Coordinates of N, CA and C in Angstrom, one line a residue:
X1 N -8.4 13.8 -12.6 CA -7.6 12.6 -12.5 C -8.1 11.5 -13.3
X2 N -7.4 10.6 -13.3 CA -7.8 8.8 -14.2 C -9.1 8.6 -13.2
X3 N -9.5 7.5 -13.9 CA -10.7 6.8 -13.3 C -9.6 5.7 -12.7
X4 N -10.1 5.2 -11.7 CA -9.3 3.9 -10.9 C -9.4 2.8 -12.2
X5 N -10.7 2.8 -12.6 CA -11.0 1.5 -13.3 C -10.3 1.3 -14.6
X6 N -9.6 2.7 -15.5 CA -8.8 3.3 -16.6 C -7.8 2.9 -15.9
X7 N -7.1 3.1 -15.1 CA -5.9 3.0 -14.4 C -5.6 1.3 -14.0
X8 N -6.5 0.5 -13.7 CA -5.8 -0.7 -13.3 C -6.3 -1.3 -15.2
X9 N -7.0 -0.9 -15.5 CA -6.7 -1.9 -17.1 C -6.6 -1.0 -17.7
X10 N -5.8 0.0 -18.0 CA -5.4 0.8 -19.0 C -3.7 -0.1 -19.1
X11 N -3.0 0.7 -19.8 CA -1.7 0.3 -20.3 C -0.5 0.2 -19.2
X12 N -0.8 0.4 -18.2 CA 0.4 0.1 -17.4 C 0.3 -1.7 -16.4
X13 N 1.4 -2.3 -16.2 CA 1.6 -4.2 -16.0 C 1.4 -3.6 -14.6
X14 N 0.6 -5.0 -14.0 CA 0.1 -5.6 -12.9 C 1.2 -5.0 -11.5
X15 N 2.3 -5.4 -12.1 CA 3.5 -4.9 -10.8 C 3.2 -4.0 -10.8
X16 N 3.6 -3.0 -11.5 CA 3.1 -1.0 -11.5 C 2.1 -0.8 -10.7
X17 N 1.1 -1.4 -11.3 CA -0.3 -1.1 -10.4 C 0.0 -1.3 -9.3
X18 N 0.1 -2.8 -8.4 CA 0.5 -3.1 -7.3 C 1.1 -2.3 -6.0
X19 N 2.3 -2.0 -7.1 CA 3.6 -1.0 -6.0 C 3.0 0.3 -6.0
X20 N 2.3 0.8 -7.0 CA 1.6 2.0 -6.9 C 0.6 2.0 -5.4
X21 N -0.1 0.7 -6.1 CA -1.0 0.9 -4.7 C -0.5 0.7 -3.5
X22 N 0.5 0.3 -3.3 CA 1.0 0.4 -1.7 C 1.8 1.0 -1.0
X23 N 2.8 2.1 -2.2 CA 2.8 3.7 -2.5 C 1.7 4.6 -1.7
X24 N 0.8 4.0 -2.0 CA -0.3 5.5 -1.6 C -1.2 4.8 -0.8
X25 N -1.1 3.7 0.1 CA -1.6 3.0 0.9 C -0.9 3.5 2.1
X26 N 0.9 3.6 1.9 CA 1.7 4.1 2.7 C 1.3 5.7 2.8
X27 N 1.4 6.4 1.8 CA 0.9 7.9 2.1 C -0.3 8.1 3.2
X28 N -1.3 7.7 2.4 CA -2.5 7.3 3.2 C -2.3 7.6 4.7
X29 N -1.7 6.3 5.1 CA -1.3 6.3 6.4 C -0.6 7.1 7.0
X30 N 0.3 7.3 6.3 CA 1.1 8.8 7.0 C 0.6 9.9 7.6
X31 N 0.0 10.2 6.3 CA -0.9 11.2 6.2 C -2.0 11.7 7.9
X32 N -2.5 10.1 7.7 CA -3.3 10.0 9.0 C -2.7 9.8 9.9
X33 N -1.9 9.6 10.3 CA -1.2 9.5 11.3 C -0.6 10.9 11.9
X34 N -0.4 12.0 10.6 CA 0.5 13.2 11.2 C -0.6 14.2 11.5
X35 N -2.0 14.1 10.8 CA -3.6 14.4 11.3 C -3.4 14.3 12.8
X36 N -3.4 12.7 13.1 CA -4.1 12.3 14.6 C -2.6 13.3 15.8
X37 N -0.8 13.2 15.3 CA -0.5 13.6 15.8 C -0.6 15.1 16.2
X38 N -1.3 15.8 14.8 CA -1.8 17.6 15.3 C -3.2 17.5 15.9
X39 N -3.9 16.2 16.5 CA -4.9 16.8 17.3 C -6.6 16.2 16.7
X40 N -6.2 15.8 15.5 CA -7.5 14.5 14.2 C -7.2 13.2 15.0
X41 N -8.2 13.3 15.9 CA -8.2 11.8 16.9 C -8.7 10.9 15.7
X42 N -10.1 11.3 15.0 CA -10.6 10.6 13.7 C -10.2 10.4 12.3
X43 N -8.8 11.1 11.7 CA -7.9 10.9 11.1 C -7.8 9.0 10.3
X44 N -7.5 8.8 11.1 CA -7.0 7.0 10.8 C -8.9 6.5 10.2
X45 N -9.5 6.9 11.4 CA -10.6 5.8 11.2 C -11.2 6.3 10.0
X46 N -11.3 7.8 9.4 CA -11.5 8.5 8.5 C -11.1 8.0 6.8
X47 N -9.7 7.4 7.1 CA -8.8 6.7 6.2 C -9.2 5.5 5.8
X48 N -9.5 4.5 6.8 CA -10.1 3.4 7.2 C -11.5 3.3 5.8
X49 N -12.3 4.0 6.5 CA -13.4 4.9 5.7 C -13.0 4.9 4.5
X50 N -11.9 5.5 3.7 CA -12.2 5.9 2.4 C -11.0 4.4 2.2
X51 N -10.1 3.7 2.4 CA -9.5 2.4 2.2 C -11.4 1.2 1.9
X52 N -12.4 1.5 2.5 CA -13.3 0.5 2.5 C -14.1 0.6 1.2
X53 N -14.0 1.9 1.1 CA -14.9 2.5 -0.1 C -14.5 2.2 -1.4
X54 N -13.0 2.6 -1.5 CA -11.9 1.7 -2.6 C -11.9 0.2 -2.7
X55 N -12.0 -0.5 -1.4 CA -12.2 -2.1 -1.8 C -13.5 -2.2 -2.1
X56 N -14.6 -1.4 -1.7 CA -15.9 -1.9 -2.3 C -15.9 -1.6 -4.3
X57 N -14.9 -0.7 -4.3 CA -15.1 -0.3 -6.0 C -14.4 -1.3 -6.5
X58 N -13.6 -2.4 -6.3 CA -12.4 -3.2 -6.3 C -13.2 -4.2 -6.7
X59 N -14.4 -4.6 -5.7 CA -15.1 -5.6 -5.5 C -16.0 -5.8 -6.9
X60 N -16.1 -4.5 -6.7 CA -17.4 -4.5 -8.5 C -17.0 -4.3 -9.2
X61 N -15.6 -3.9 -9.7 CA -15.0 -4.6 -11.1 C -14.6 -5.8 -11.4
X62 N -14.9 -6.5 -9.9 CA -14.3 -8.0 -10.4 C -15.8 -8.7 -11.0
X63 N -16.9 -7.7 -10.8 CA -18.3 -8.4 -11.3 C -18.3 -8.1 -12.6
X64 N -17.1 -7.5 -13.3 CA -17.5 -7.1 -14.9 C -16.7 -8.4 -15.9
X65 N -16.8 -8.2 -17.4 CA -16.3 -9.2 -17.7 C -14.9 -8.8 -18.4
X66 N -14.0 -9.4 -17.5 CA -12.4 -9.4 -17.4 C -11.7 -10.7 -17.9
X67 N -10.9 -9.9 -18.4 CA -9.8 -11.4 -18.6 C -9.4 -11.9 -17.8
X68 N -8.6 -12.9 -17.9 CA -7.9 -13.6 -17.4 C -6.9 -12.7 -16.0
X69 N -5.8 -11.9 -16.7 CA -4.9 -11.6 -16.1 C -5.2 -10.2 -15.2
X70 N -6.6 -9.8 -15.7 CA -7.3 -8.7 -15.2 C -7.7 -9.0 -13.9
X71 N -8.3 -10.4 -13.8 CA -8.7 -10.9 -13.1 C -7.9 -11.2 -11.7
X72 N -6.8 -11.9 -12.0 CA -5.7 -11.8 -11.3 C -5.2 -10.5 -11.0
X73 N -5.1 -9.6 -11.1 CA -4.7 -8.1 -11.5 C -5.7 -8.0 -9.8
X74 N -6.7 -7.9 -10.2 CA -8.2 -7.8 -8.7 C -8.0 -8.4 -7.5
X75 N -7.5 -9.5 -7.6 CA -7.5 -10.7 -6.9 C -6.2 -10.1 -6.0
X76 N -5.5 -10.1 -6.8 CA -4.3 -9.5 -5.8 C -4.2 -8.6 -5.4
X77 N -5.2 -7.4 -5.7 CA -4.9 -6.1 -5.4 C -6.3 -6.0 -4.2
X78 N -7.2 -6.9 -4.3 CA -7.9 -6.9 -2.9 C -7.3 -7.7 -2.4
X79 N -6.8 -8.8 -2.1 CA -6.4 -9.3 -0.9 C -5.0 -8.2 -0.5
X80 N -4.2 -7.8 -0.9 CA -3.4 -6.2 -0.8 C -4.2 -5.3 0.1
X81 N -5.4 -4.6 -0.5 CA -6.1 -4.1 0.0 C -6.7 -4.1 1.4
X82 N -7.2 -5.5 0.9 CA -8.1 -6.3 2.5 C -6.9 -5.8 4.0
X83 N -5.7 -6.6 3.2 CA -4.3 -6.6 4.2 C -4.0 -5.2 4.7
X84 N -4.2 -3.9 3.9 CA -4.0 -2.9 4.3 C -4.9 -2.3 5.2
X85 N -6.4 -2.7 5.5 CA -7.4 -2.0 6.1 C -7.1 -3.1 7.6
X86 N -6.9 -4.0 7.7 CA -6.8 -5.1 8.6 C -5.7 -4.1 9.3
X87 N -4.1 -4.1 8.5 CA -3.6 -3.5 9.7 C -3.8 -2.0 10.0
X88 N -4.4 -0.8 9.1 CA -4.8 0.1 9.7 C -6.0 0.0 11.1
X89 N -6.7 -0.8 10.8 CA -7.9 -0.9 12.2 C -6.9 -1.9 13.1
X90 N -5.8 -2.4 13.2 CA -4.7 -2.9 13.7 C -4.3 -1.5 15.0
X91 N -3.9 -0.5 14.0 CA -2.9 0.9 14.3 C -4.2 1.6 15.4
X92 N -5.5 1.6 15.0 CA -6.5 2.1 15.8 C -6.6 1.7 17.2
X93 N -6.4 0.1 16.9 CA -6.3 -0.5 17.9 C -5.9 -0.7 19.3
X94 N -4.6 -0.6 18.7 CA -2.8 -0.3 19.6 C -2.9 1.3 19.6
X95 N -3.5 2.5 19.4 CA -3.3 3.8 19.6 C -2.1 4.0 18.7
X96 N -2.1 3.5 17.9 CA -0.7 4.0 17.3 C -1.1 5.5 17.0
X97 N 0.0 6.4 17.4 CA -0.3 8.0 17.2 C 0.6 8.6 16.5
X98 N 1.9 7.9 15.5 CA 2.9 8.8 15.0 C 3.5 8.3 14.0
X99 N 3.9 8.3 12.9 CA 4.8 7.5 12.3 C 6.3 7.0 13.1
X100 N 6.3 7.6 13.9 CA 7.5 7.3 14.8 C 7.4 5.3 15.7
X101 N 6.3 5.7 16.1 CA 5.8 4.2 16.9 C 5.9 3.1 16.1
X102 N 6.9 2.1 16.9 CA 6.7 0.7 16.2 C 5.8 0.0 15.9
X103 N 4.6 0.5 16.2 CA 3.4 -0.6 15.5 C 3.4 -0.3 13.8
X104 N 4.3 1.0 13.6 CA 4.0 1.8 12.6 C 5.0 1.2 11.9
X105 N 6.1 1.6 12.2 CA 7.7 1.3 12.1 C 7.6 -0.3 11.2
X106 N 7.2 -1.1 12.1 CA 7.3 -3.0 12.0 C 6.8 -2.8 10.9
X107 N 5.7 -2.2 10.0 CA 5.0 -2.6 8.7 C 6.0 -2.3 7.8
X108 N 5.5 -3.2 6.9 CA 6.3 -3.1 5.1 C 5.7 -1.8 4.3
X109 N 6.2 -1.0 4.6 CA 6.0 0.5 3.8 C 6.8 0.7 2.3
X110 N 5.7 1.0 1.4 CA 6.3 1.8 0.3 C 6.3 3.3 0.2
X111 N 7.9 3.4 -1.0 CA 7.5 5.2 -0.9 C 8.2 5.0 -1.9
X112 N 7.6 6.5 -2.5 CA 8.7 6.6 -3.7 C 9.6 7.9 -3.8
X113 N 10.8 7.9 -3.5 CA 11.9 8.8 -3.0 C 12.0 9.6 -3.9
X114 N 11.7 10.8 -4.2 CA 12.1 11.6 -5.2 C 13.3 12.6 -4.4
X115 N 13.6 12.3 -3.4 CA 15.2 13.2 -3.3 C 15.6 11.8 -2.8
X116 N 17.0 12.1 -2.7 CA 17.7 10.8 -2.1 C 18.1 10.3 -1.0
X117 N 18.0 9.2 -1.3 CA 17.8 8.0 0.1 C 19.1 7.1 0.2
X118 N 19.0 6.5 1.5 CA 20.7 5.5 1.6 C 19.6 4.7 2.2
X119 N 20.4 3.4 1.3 CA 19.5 2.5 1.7 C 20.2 1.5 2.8
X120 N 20.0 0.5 3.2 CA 20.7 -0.5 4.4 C 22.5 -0.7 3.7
X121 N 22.0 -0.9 2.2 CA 22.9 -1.8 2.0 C 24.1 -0.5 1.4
X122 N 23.9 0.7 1.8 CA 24.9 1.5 1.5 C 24.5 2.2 0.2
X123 N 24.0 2.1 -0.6 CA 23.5 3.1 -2.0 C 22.9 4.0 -1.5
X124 N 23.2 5.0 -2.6 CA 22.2 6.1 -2.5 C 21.6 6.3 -3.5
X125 N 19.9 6.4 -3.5 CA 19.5 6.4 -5.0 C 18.1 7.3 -4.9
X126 N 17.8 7.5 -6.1 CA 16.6 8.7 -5.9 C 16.3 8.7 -6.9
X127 N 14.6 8.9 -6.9 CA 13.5 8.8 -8.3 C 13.4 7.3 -8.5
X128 N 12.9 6.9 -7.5 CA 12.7 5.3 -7.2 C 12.3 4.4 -6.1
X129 N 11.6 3.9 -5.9 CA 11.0 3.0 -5.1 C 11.1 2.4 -3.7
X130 N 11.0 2.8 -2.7 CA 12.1 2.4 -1.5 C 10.9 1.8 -0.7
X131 N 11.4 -0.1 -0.2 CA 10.6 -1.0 0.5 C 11.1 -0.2 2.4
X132 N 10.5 0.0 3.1 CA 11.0 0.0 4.8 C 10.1 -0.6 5.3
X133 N 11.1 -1.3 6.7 CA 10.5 -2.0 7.8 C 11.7 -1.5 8.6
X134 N 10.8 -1.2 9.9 CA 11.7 -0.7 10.6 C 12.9 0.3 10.4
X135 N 14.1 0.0 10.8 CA 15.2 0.9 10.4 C 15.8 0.4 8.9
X136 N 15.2 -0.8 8.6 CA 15.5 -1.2 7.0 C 14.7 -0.4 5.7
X137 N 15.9 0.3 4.7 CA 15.7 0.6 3.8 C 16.0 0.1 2.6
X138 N 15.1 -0.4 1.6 CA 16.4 -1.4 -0.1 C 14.9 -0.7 -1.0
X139 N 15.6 -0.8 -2.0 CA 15.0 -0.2 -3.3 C 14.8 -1.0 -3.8
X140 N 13.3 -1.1 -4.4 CA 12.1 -2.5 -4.5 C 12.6 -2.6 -5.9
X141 N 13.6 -2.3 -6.8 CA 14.3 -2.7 -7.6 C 13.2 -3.2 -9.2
X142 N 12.0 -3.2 -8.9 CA 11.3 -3.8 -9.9 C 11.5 -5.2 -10.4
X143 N 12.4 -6.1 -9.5 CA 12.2 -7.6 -9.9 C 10.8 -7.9 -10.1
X144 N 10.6 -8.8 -11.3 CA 9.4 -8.8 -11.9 C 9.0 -10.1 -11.3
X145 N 8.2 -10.1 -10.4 CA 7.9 -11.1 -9.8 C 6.6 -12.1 -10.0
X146 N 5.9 -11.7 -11.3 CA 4.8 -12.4 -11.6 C 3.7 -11.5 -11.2
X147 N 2.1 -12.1 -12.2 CA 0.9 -11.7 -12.1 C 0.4 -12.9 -11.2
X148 N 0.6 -13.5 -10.1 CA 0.3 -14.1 -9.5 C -1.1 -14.2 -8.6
X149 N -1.7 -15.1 -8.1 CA -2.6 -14.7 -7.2 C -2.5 -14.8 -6.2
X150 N -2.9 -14.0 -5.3 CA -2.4 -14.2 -3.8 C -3.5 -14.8 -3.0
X151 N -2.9 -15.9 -2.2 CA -4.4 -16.4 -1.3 C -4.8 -15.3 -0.3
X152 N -3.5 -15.0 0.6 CA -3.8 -14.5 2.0 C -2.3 -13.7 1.9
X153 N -2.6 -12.9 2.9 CA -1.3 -12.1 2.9 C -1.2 -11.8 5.0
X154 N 0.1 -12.3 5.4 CA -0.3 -12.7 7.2 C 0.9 -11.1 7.4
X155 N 1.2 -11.0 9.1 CA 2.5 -10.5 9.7 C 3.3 -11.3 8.8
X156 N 3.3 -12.4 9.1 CA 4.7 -13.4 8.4 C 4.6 -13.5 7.1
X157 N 4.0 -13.2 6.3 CA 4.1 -13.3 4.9 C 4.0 -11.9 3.9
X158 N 3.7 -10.7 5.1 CA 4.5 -9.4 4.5 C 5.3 -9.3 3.8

């Protein structure tokens, strides 16, 4: 496979990277979660575990010498990061045990649909990007929303 470090400054833009990572931030989770439901009580915290290991490698590419937009690139993708381990030891917390349970449900999940999906607003579309919260489905459409830096990422600013 890529090197993570080839992959966030190799040739693909900051969005890509982003939605990728929270693409497989969502897997991740799932993942652990359908563990803990066949009986991997340590599943999640396991996850937890390798999510910390990822932001420590996150941490020490921001000690190398990067550009500008690289930099930003890090900046957003650990506080992303941070946000995703916060609400996994969240899910630990509350016993969340399923992807079924609303502690699970309420989060802003990415996935990327390779069969097809109906989304809230009535399309159906496939080989593409689908935002969920709760029973809401819309297709993250790729509005280019900037290399921006993020201070903090809350519940309310999900």
């Amino acid at each position: 496979g890529i090197v993570r470090k080839d992959w966030f400054f190799g040739p693909y833009c900051a969005q890509s990277i982003l939605a990728v990572d929270q693409i497989m931030w969502t897997t991740c989770a799932e993942i652990a979660l359908n563990h803990i439901e066949g009986g991997d009580e340590n599943a999640m915290k396991a996850n937890i575990e390798f999510s910390n290991k990822q932001l420590e490698h996150s941490v020490g590419l921001v000690r190398l010498d990067l550009s500008k937009l690289q930099r930003v690139l890090m900046g957003a993708l650990i506080v992303l990061d941070v946000h995703g381990i916060t609400v996994l030891d969240n899910l630990v917390t509350s016993s969340c045990r399923s992807t079924n349970d609303f502690d699970w449900s309420k989060q802003l999940r990415y996935y990327w649909a390779v069969d097809e999906v109906t989304t809230s607003d009535g399309n159906r579309v496939s080989d593409d990007c689908i935002v969920r919260q709760t029973i809401a489905a819309f297709r993250y459409s790729f509005e280019y929303l900037g290399n921006t830096p993020r201070l903090v990422v809350t519940p309310l600013t999900d």
